[in-house]
CSV table of C-alpha atoms in Angstrom, one decimal:
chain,number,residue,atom,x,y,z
T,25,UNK,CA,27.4,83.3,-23.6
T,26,UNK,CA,25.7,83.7,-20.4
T,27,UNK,CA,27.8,82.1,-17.4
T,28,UNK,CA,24.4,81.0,-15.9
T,29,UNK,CA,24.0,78.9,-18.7
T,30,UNK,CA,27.0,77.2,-19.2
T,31,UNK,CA,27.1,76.4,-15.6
T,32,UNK,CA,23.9,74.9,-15.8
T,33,UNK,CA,24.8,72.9,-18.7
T,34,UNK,CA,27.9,71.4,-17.5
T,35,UNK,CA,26.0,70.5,-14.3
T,36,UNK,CA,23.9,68.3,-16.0
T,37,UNK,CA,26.5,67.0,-18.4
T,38,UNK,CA,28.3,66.2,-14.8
T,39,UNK,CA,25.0,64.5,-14.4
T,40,UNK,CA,24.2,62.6,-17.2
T,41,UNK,CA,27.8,61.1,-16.6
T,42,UNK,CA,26.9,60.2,-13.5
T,43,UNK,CA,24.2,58.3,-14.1
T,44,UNK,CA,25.0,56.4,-17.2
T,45,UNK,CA,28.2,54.9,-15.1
T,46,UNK,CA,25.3,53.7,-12.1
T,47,UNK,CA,23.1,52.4,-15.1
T,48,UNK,CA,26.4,50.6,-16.5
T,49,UNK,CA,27.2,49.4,-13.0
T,50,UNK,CA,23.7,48.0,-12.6
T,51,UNK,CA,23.9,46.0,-16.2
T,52,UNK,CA,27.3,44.6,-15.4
T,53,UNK,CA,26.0,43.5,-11.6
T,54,UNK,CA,22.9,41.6,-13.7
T,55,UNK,CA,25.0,39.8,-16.1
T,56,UNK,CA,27.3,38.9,-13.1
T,57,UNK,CA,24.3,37.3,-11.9
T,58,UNK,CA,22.8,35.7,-14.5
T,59,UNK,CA,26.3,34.0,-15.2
T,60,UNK,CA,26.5,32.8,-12.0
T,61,UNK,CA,23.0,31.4,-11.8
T,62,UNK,CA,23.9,29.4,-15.1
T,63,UNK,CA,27.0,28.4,-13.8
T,64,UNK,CA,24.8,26.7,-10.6
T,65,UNK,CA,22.3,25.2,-12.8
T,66,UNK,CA,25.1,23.6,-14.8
T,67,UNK,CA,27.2,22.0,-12.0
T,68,UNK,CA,23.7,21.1,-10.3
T,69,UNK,CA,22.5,19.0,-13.7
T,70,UNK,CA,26.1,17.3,-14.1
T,71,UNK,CA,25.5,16.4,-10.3
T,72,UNK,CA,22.3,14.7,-11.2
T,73,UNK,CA,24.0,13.2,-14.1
T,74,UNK,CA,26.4,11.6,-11.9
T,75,UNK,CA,23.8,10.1,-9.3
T,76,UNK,CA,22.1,8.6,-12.0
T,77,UNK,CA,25.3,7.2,-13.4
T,78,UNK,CA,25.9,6.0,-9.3
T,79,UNK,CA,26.4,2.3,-9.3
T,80,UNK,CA,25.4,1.9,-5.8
T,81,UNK,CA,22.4,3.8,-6.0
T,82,UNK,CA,21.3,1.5,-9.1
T,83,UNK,CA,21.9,-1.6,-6.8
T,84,UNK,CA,19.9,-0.5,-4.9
T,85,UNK,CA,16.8,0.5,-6.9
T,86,UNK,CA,17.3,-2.7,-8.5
T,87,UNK,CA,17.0,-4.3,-5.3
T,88,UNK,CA,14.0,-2.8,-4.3
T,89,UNK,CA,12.3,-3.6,-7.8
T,90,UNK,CA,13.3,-6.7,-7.2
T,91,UNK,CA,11.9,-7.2,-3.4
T,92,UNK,CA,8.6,-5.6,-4.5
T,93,UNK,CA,8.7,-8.1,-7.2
T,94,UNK,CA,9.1,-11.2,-5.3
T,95,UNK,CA,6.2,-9.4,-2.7
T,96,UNK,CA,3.6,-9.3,-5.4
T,97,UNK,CA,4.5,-12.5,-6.9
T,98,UNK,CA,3.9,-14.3,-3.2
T,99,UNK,CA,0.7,-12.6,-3.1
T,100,UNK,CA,-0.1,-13.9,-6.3
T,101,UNK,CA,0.5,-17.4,-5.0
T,102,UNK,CA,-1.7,-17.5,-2.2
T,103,UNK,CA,-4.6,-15.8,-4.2
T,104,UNK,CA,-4.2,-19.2,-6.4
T,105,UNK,CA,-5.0,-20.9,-3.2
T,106,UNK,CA,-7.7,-19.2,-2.4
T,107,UNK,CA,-6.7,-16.1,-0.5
T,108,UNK,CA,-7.7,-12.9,-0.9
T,109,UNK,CA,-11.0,-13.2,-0.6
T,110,UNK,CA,-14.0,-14.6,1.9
T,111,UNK,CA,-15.6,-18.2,0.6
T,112,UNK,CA,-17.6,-20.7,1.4
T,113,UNK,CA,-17.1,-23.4,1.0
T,114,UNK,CA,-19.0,-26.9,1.5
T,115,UNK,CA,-18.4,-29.8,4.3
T,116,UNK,CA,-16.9,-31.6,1.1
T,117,UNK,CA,-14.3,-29.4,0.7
T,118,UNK,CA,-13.7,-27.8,4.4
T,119,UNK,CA,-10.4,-30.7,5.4
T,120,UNK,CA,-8.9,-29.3,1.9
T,121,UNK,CA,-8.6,-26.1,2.0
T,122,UNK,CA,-7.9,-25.6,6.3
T,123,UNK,CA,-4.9,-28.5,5.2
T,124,UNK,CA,-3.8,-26.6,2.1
T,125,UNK,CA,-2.7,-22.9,4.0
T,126,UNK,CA,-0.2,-22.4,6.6
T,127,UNK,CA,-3.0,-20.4,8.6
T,128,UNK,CA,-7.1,-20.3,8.0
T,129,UNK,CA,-10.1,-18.5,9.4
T,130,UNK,CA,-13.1,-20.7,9.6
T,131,UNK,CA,-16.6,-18.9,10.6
T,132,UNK,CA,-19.2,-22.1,10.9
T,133,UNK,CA,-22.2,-19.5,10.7
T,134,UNK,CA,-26.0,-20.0,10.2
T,135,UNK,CA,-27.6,-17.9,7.6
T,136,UNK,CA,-30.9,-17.0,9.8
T,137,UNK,CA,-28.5,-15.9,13.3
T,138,UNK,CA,-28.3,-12.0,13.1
T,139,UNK,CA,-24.4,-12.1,14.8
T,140,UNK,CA,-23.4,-14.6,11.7
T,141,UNK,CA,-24.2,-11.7,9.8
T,142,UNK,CA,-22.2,-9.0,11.5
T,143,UNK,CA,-19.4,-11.4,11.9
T,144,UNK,CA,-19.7,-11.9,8.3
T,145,UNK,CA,-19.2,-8.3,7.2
T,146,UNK,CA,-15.9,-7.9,9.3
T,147,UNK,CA,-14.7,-10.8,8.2
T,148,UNK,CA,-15.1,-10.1,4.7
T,149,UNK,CA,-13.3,-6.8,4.8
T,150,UNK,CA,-10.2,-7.8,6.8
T,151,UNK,CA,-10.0,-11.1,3.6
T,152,UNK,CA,-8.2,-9.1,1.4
T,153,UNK,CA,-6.2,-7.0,3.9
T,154,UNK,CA,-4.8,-10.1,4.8
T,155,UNK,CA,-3.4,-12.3,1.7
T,156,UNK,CA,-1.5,-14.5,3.4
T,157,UNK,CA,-4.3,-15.6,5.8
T,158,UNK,CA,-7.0,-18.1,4.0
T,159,UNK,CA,-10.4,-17.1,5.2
T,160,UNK,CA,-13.6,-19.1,4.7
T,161,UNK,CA,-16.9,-19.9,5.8
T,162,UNK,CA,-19.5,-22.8,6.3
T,163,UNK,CA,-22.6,-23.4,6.7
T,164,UNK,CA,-23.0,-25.1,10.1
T,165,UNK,CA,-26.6,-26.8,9.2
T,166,UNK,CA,-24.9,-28.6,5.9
T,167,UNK,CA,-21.8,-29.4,7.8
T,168,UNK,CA,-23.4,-31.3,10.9
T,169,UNK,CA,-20.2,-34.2,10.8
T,170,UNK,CA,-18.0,-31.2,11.3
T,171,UNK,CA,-19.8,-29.4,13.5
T,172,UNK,CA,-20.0,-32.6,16.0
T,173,UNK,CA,-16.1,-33.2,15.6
T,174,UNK,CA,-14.8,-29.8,16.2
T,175,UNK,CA,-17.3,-29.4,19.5
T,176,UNK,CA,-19.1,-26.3,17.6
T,177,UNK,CA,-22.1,-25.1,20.3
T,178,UNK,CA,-22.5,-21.6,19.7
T,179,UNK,CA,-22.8,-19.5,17.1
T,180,UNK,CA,-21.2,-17.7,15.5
T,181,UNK,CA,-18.0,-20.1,15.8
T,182,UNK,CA,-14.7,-18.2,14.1
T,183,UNK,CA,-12.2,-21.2,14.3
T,184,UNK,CA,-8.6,-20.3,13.6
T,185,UNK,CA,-6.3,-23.3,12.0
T,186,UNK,CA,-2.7,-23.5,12.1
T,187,UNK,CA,-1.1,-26.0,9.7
T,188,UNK,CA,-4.4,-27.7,9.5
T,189,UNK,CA,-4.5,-27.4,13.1
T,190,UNK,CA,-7.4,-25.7,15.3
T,191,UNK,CA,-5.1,-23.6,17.3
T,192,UNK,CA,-8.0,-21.3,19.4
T,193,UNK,CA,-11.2,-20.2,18.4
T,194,UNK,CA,-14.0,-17.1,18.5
T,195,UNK,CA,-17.0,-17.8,20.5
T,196,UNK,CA,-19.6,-15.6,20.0
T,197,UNK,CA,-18.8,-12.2,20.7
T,198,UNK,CA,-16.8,-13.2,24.4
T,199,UNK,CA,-13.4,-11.6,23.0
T,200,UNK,CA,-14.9,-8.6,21.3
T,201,UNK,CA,-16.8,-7.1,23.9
T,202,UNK,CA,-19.9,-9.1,23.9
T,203,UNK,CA,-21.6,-6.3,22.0
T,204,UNK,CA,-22.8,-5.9,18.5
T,205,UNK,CA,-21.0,-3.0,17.7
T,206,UNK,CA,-17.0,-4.0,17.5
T,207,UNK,CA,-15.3,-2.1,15.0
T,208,UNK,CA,-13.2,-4.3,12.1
T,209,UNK,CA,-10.2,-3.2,13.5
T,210,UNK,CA,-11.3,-4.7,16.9
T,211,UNK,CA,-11.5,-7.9,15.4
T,212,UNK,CA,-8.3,-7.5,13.1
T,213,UNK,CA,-6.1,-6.7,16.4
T,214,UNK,CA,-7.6,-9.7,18.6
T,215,UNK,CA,-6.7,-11.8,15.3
T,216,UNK,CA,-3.0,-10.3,15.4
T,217,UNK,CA,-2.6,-11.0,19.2
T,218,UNK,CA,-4.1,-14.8,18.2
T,219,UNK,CA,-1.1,-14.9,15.7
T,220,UNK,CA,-3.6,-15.3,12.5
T,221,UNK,CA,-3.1,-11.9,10.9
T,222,UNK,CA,0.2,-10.0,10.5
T,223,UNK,CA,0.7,-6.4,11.5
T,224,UNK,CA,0.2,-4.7,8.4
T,225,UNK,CA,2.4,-1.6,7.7
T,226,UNK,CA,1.4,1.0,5.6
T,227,UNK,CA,4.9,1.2,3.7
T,228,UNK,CA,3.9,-2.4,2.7
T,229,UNK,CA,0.7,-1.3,0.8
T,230,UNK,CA,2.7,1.8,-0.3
T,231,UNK,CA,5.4,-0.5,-2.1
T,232,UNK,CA,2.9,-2.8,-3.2
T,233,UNK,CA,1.1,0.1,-4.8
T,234,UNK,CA,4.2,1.6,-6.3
T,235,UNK,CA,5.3,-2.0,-7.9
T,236,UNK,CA,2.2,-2.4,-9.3
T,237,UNK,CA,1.9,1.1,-11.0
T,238,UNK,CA,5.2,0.9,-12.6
T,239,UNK,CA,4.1,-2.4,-14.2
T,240,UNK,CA,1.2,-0.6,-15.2
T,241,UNK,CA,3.2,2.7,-16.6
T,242,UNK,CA,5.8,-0.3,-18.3
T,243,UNK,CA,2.7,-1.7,-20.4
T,244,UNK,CA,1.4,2.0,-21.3
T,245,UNK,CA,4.4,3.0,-22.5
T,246,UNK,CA,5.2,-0.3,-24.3
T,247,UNK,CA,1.7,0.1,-26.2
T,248,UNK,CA,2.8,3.7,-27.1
T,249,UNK,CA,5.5,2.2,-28.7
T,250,UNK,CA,3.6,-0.1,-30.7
T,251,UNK,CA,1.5,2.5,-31.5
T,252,UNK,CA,4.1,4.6,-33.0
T,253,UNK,CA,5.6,2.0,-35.0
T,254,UNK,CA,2.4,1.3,-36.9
């Protein structure tokens, strides 16, 4: 046999060997890792498992359920009364409804005056911002008993009641810059400062949102149900 040959040979048997230990060194080092990886994903469900199972945190989203509940349910109320929304309503009616809220926005407008018109559209937005502020209107030519009593001389006339109470008042434009072009949030923050409207925060709404969706994802999934069981 030629020695070349055989030499050659055994170098790549010496080879061969040499590279199926690396490839069974590389399979073991996978496995290792897929092992561990399992074991993480294991110990990270059963850690889940026991948060959900945590009686403290169920408190609290019970708590929270609960608060958003009781938020939505006062908001409720006051819409009964009224709220929510911008009204009028007649000279009839006007000693019922500023006696009936804790706090009431009263624009005594005429329907021809251009600034009764702007003030309108503000006020009409900020209504249901606002829920637990009653906001109305009337008509200052059908209420002329009213208009006498309550000293109304210029128009527009924003009063702002208090327990059935006129507490301050909006003459004209005087607190919003005497020009036609105040923003809604201009009149919302002189309101605030007035104590009529409360700081809104935007977690509020957010909550508010999120109660009512859940109710909403509770009533799909109870007509699944129903569905199913026909």
């Amino acid at each position: 046999m030629d020695p070349d040959a055989v030499k050659s040979t055994l170098s790549n048997l010496a080879f061969g060997n040499v590279l199926a230990a690396a490839a069974r060194d590389y399979k073991k080092e996978v496995l290792a890792n897929e092992k561990a990886q399992s074991s993480n994903h294991v110990n990270e469900e059963v850690d889940l498992d026991d948060l959900m199972d945590d009686p403290e945190l169920e408190k609290l989203h019970a708590d929270r359920i609960a608060a958003l509940k009781r938020e939505v349910e006062k908001r409720e109320a006051f819409k009964r009364k009224g709220h929510g929304e911008y009204r009028e309503v007649s000279e009839g009616d006007f000693l019922g409804e500023v006696t009936t809220s804790e706090k009431v926005i009263c624009h005594f407008y005429h329907k021809e005056f251009y600034r009764c018109k702007i003030m309108d559209k503000h006020l009409k937005t900020l209504a249901p911002r606002h829920v637990d502020t009653k906001f109305i209107k009337v008509d200052a030519e059908n209420a002329p008993f009213f208009v006498t009593k309550l000293a109304i001389k210029t128009l527009p006339c924003v009063l702002l009641f208090s327990k059935g109470i006129a507490m301050d008042r909006l003459v004209g434009f005087q607190d919003l810059g005497t020009k036609d072009d105040f923003t809604t949030t201009k009149l919302e923050n002189v309101l605030i400062k007035k104590g009529m409207l409360s700081k809104k925060k935007k977690e509020e709404d957010d909550e508010d949102a999120e109660y009512q969706e859940s109710i909403r994802r509770s009533v799909r999934s109870s007509e699944n149900l129903d569905s199913d069981s026909d």
